[in-house]
PDB file of C-alpha atoms in Angstrom:
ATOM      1  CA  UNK A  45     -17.078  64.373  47.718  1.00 91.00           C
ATOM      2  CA  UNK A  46     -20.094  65.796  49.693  1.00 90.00           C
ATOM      3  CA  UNK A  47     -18.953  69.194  49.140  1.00 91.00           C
ATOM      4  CA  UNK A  48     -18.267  68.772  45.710  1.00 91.00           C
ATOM      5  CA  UNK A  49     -21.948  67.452  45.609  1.00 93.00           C
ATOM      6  CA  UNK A  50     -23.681  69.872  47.644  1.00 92.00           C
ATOM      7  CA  UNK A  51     -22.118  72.521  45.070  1.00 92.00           C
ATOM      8  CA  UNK A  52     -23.197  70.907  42.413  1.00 93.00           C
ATOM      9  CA  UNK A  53     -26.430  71.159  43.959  1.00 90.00           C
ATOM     10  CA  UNK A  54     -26.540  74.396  44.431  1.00 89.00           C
ATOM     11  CA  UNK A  55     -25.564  75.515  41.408  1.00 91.00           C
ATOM     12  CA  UNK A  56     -28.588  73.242  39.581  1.00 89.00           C
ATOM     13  CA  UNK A  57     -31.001  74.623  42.174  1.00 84.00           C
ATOM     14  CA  UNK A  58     -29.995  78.388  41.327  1.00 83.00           C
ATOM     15  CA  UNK A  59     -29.797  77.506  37.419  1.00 88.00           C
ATOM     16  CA  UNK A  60     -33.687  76.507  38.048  1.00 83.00           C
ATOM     17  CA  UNK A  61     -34.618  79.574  39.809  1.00 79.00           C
ATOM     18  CA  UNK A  62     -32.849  81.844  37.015  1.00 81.00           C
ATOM     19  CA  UNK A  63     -34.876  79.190  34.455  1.00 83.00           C
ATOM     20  CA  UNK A  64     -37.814  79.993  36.004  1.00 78.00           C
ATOM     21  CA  UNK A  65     -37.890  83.486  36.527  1.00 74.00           C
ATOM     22  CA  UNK A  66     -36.766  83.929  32.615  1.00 76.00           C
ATOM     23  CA  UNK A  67     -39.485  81.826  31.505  1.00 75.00           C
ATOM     24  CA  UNK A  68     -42.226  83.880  33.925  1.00 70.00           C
ATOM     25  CA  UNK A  69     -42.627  80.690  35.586  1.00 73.00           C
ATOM     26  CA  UNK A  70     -44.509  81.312  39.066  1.00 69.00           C
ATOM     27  CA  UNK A  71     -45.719  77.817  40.367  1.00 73.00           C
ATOM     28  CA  UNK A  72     -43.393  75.027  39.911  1.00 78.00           C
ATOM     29  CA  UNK A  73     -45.169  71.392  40.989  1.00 82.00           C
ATOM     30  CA  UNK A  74     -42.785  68.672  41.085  1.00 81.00           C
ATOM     31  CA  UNK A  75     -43.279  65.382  40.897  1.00 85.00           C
ATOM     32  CA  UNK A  76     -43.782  64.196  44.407  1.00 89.00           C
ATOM     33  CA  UNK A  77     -46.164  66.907  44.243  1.00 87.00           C
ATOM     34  CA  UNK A  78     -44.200  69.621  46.442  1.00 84.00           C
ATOM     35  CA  UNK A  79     -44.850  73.131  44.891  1.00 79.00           C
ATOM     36  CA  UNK A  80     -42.070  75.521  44.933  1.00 76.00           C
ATOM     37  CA  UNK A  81     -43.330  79.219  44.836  1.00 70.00           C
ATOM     38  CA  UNK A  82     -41.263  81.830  42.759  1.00 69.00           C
ATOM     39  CA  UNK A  83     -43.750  84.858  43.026  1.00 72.00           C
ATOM     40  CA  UNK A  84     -44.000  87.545  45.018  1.00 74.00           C
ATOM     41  CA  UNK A  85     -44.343  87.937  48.816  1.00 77.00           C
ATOM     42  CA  UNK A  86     -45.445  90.154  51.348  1.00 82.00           C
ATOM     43  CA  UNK A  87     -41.821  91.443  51.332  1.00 80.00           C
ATOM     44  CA  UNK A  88     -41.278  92.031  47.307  1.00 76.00           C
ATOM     45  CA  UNK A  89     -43.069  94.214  45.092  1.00 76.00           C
ATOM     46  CA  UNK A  90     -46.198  92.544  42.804  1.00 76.00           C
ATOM     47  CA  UNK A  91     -44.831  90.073  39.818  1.00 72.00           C
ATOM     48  CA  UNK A  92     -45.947  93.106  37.446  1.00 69.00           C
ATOM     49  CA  UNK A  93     -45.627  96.943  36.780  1.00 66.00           C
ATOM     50  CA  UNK A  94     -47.632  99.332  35.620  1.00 64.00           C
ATOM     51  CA  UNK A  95     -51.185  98.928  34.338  1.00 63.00           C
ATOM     52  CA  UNK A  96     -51.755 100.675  31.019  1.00 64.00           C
ATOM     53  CA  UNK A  97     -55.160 101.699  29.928  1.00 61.00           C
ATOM     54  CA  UNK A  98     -56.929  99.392  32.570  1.00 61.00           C
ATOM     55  CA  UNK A  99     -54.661  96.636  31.353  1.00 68.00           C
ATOM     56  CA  UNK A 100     -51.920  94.828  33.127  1.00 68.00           C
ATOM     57  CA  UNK A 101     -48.523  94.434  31.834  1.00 70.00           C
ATOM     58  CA  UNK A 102     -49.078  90.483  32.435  1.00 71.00           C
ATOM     59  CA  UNK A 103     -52.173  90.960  29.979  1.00 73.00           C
ATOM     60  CA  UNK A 104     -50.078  92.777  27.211  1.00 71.00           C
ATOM     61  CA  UNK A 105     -47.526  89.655  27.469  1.00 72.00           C
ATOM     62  CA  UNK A 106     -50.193  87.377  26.717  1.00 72.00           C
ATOM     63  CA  UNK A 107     -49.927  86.213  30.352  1.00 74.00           C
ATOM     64  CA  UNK A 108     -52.898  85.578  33.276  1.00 76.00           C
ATOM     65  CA  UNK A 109     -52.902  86.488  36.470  1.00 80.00           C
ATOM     66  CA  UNK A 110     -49.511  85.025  38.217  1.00 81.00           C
ATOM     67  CA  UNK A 111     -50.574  82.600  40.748  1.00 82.00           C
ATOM     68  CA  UNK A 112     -48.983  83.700  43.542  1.00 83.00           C
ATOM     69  CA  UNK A 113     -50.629  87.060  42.679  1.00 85.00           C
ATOM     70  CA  UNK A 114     -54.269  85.364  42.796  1.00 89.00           C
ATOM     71  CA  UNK A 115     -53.310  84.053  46.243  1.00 90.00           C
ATOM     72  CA  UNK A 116     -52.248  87.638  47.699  1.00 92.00           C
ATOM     73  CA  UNK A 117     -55.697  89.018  46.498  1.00 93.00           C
ATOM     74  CA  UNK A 118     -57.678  86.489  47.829  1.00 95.00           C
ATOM     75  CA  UNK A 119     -55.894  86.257  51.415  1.00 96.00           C
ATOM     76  CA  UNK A 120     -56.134  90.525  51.216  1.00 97.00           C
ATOM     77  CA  UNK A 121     -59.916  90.213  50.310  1.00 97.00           C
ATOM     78  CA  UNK A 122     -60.706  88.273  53.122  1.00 97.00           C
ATOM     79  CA  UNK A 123     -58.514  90.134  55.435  1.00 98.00           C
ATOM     80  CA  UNK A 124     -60.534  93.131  54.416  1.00 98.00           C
ATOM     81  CA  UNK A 125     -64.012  91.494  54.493  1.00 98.00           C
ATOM     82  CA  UNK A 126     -62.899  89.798  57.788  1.00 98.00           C
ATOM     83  CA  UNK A 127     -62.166  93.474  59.267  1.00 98.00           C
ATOM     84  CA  UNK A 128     -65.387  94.989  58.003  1.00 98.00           C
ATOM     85  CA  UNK A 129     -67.774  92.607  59.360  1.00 98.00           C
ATOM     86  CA  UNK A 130     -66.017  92.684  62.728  1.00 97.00           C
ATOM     87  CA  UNK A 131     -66.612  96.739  62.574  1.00 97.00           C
ATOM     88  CA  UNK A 132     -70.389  95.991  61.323  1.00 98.00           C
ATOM     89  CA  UNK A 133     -69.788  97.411  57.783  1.00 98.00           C
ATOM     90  CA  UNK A 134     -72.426  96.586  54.951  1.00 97.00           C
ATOM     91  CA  UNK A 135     -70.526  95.760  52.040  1.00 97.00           C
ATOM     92  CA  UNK A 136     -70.828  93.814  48.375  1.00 96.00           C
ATOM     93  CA  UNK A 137     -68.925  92.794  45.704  1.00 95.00           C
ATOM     94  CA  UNK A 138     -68.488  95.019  42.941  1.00 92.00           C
ATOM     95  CA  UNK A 139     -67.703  95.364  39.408  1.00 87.00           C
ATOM     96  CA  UNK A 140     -64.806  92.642  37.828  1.00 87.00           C
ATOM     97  CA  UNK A 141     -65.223  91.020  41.417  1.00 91.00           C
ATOM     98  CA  UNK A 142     -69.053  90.465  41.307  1.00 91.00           C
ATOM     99  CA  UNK A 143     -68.764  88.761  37.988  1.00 90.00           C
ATOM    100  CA  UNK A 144     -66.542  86.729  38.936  1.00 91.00           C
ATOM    101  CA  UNK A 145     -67.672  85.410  42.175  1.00 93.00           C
ATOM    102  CA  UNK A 146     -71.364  84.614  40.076  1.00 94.00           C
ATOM    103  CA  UNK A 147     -69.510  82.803  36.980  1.00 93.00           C
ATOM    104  CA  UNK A 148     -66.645  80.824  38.582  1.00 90.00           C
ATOM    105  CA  UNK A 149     -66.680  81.069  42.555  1.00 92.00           C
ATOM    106  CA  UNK A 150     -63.410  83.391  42.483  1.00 92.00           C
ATOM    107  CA  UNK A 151     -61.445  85.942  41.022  1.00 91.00           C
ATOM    108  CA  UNK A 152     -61.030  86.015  37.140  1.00 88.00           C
ATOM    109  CA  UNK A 153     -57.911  84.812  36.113  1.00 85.00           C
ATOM    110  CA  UNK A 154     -56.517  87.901  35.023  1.00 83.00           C
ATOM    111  CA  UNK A 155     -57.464  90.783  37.135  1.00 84.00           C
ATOM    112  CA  UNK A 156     -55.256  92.209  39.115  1.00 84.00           C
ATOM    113  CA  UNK A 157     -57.312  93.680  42.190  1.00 90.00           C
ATOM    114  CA  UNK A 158     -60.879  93.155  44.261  1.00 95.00           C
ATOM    115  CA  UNK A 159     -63.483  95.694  44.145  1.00 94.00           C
ATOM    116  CA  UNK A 160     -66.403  96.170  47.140  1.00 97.00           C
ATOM    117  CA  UNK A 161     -68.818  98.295  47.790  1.00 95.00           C
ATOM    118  CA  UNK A 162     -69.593  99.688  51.120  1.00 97.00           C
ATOM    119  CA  UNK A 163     -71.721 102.551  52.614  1.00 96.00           C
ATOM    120  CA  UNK A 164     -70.160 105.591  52.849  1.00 95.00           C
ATOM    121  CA  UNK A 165     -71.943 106.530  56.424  1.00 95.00           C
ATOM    122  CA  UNK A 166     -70.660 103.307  57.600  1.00 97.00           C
ATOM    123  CA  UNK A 167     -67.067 104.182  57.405  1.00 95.00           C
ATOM    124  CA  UNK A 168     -66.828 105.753  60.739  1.00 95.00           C
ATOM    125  CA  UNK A 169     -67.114 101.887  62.278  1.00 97.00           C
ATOM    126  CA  UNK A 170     -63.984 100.383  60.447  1.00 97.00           C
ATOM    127  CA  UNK A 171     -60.813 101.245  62.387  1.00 96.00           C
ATOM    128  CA  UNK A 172     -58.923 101.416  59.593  1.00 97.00           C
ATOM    129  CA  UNK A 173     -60.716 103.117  57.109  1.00 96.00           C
ATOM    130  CA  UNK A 174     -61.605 106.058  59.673  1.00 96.00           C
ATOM    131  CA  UNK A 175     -57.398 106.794  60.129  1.00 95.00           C
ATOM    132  CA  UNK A 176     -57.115 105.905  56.634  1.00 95.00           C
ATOM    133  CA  UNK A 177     -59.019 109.505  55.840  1.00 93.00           C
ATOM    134  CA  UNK A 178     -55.786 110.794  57.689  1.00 93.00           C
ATOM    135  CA  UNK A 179     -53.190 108.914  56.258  1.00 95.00           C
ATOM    136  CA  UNK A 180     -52.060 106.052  55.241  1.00 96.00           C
ATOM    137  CA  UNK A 181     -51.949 103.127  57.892  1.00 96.00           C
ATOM    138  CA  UNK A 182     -50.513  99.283  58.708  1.00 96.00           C
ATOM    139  CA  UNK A 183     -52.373  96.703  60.280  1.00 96.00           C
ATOM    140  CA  UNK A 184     -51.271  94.409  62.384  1.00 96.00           C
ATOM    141  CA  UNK A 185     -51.078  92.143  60.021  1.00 96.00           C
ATOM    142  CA  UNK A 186     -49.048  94.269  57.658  1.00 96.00           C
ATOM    143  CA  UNK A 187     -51.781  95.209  55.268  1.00 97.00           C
ATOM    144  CA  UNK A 188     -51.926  99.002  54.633  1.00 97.00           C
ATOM    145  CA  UNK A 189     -54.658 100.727  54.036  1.00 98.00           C
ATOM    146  CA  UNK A 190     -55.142 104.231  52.250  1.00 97.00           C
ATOM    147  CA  UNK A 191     -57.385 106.618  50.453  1.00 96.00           C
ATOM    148  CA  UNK A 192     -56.543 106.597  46.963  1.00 92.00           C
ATOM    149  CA  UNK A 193     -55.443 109.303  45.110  1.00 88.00           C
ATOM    150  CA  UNK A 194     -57.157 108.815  42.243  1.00 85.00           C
ATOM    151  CA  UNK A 195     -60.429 109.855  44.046  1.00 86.00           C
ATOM    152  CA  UNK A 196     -63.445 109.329  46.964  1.00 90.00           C
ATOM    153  CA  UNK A 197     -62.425 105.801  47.597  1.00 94.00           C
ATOM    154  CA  UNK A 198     -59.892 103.467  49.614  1.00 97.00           C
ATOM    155  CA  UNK A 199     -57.354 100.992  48.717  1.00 96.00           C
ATOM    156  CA  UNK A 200     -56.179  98.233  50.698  1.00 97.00           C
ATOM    157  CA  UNK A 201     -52.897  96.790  50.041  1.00 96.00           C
ATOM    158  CA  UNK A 202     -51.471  93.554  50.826  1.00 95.00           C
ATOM    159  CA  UNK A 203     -48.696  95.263  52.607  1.00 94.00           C
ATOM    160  CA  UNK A 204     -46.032  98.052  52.425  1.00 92.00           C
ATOM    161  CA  UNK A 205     -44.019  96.406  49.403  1.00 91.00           C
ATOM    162  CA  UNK A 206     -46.560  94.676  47.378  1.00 89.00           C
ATOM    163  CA  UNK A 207     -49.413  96.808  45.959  1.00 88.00           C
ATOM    164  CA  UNK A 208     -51.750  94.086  45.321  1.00 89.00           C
ATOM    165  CA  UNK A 209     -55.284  95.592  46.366  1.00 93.00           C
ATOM    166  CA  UNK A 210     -58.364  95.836  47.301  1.00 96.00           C
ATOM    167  CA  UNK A 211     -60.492  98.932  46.947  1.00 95.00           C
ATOM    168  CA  UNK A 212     -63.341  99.809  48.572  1.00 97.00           C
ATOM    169  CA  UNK A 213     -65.650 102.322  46.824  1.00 94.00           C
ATOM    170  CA  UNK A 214     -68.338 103.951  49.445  1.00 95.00           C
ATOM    171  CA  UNK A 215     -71.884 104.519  47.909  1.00 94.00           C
ATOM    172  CA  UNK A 216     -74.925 106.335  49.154  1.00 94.00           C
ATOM    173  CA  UNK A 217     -78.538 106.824  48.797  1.00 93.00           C
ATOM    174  CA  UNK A 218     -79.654 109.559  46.656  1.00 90.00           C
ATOM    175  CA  UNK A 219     -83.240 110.408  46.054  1.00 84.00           C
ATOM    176  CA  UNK A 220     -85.540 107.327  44.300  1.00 85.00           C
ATOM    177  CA  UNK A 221     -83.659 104.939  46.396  1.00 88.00           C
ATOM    178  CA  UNK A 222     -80.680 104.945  44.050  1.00 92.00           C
ATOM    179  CA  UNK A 223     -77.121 103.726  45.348  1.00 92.00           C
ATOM    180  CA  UNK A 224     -74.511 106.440  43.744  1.00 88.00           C
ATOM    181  CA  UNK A 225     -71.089 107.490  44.913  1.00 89.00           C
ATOM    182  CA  UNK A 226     -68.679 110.509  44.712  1.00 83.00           C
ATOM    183  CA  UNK A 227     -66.145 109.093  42.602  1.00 83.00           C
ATOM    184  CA  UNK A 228     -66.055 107.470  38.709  1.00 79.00           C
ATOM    185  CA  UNK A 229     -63.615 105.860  36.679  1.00 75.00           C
ATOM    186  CA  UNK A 230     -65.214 105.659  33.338  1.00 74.00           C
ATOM    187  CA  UNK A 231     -65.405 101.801  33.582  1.00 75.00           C
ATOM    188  CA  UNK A 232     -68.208 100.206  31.805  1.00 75.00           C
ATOM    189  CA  UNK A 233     -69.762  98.832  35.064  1.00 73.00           C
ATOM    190  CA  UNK A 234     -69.545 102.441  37.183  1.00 80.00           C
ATOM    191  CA  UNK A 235     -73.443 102.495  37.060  1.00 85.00           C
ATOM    192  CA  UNK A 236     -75.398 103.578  39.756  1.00 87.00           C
ATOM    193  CA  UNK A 237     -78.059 101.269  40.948  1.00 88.00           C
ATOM    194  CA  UNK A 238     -81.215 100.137  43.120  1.00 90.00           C
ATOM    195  CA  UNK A 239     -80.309 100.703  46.996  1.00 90.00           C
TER     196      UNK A 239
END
C-alpha cells in the first residue's frame, strides 16, 4: 500500500542517517549527484569537542576537518572580513590561515578555526569588536562576537550554538617598526614581525 511504502521509506531513510552518523560520515553525494548534508548547522553545536594540546578531537581519530565544518569557517571568515572592510579595518591573514591561503587557496584540511591580524588602534571602527570589549554580542546575521578569555584578542563565532571561529589578534607598532601584540600562545608562528 502507499502507506505501507512510505514507512518503509522512512524507516530506510532514518537507518541511513543513524549509518551515517556512526560511520562519521558528513557529506553524502548520491548518484544523481544531490548531496545530503549530515554536519552541523548554525543551530547545533560543531561536529567535534574539545581540542587537546592544540589538537582536535577529529585529528586524534585520524579524521580531517568535517566538511560541513570547512564550510562554516569559510562563510564566518568572510562574514568577518566582509564587516571589517566595511568599518575600514586593516587586517591580514595570520598564522595556520596564511599558510594555507599561499599553498592551496583555502583553509587546511584539518584546522579547525581562521586566524587574522588587525591593528589594535583600528578597533574602535568595527561595530562589533568595539561592544565586543563589553560583552559578548550577535550580529544580525547570528554570528557572535567576543573577547576571548584566553587573552588580548577576539573570537568570532559562527553563531550562538556552534563555536566554529574566527579570531582576530590586534597587533601594534613598537619601536624599529616591529608589529607585536599583547597576547601569546606559545605557537610556533607567534613571532613578531616587520610593520
Amino acid at each position: 500500500s502507499p502507506h505501507g511504502r512510505w514507512k518503509a521509506e522512512a524507516a530506510a531513510e532514518a537507518r541511513r542517517r543513524r549509518l551515517m552518523e556512526d560511520v562519521g560520515v558528513k557529506l553524502e553525494v548520491l548518484a544523481d549527484g544531490q548531496r545530503r548534508w549530515y554536519g552541523c548547522t548554525k543551530d547545533t553545536p560543531r561536529c567535534f569537542g574539545t581540542i587537546y594540546q592544540q589538537t582536535p578531537q577529529y585529528l586524534m581519530a585520524g579524521r580531517w576537518t568535517p566538511p560541513c565544518c570547512l564550510r562554516a569557517l569559510r562563510e564566518t571568515a568572510r562574514h568577518v572580513v566582509g564587516e571589517l572592510e566595511k568599518a575600514g579595518v586593516r587586517y591580514w591573514l595570520e598564522g595556520g590561515s596564511l599558510l594555507g591561503a599561499v599553498r592551496s587557496g583555502d583553509i587546511i584540511p584539518w584546522d579547525y578555526d581562521v586566524d587574522l591580524g588587525i591593528y589594535r588602534e583600528d578597533l574602535a571602527k568595527c561595530r562589533w569588536l568595539a561592544a565586543a570589549q563589553r560583552q559578548p554580542e550577535e550580529d544580525p546575521e547570528g554570528f557572535l562576537w567576543e573577547k576571548a578569555a584566553e587573552g588580548d584578542f577576539f573570537r568570532v563565532h559562527f553563531s550562538r550554538h556552534n563555536r566554529l571561529h574566527v579570531d582576530l589578534w590586534p597587533f601594534y607598532p613598537k619601536g624599529g617598526g616591529v608589529m607585536t601584540k599583547a597576547t601569546w600562545l606559545g605557537h610556533r608562528q607567534d613571532v613578531e614581525f616587520p610593520e
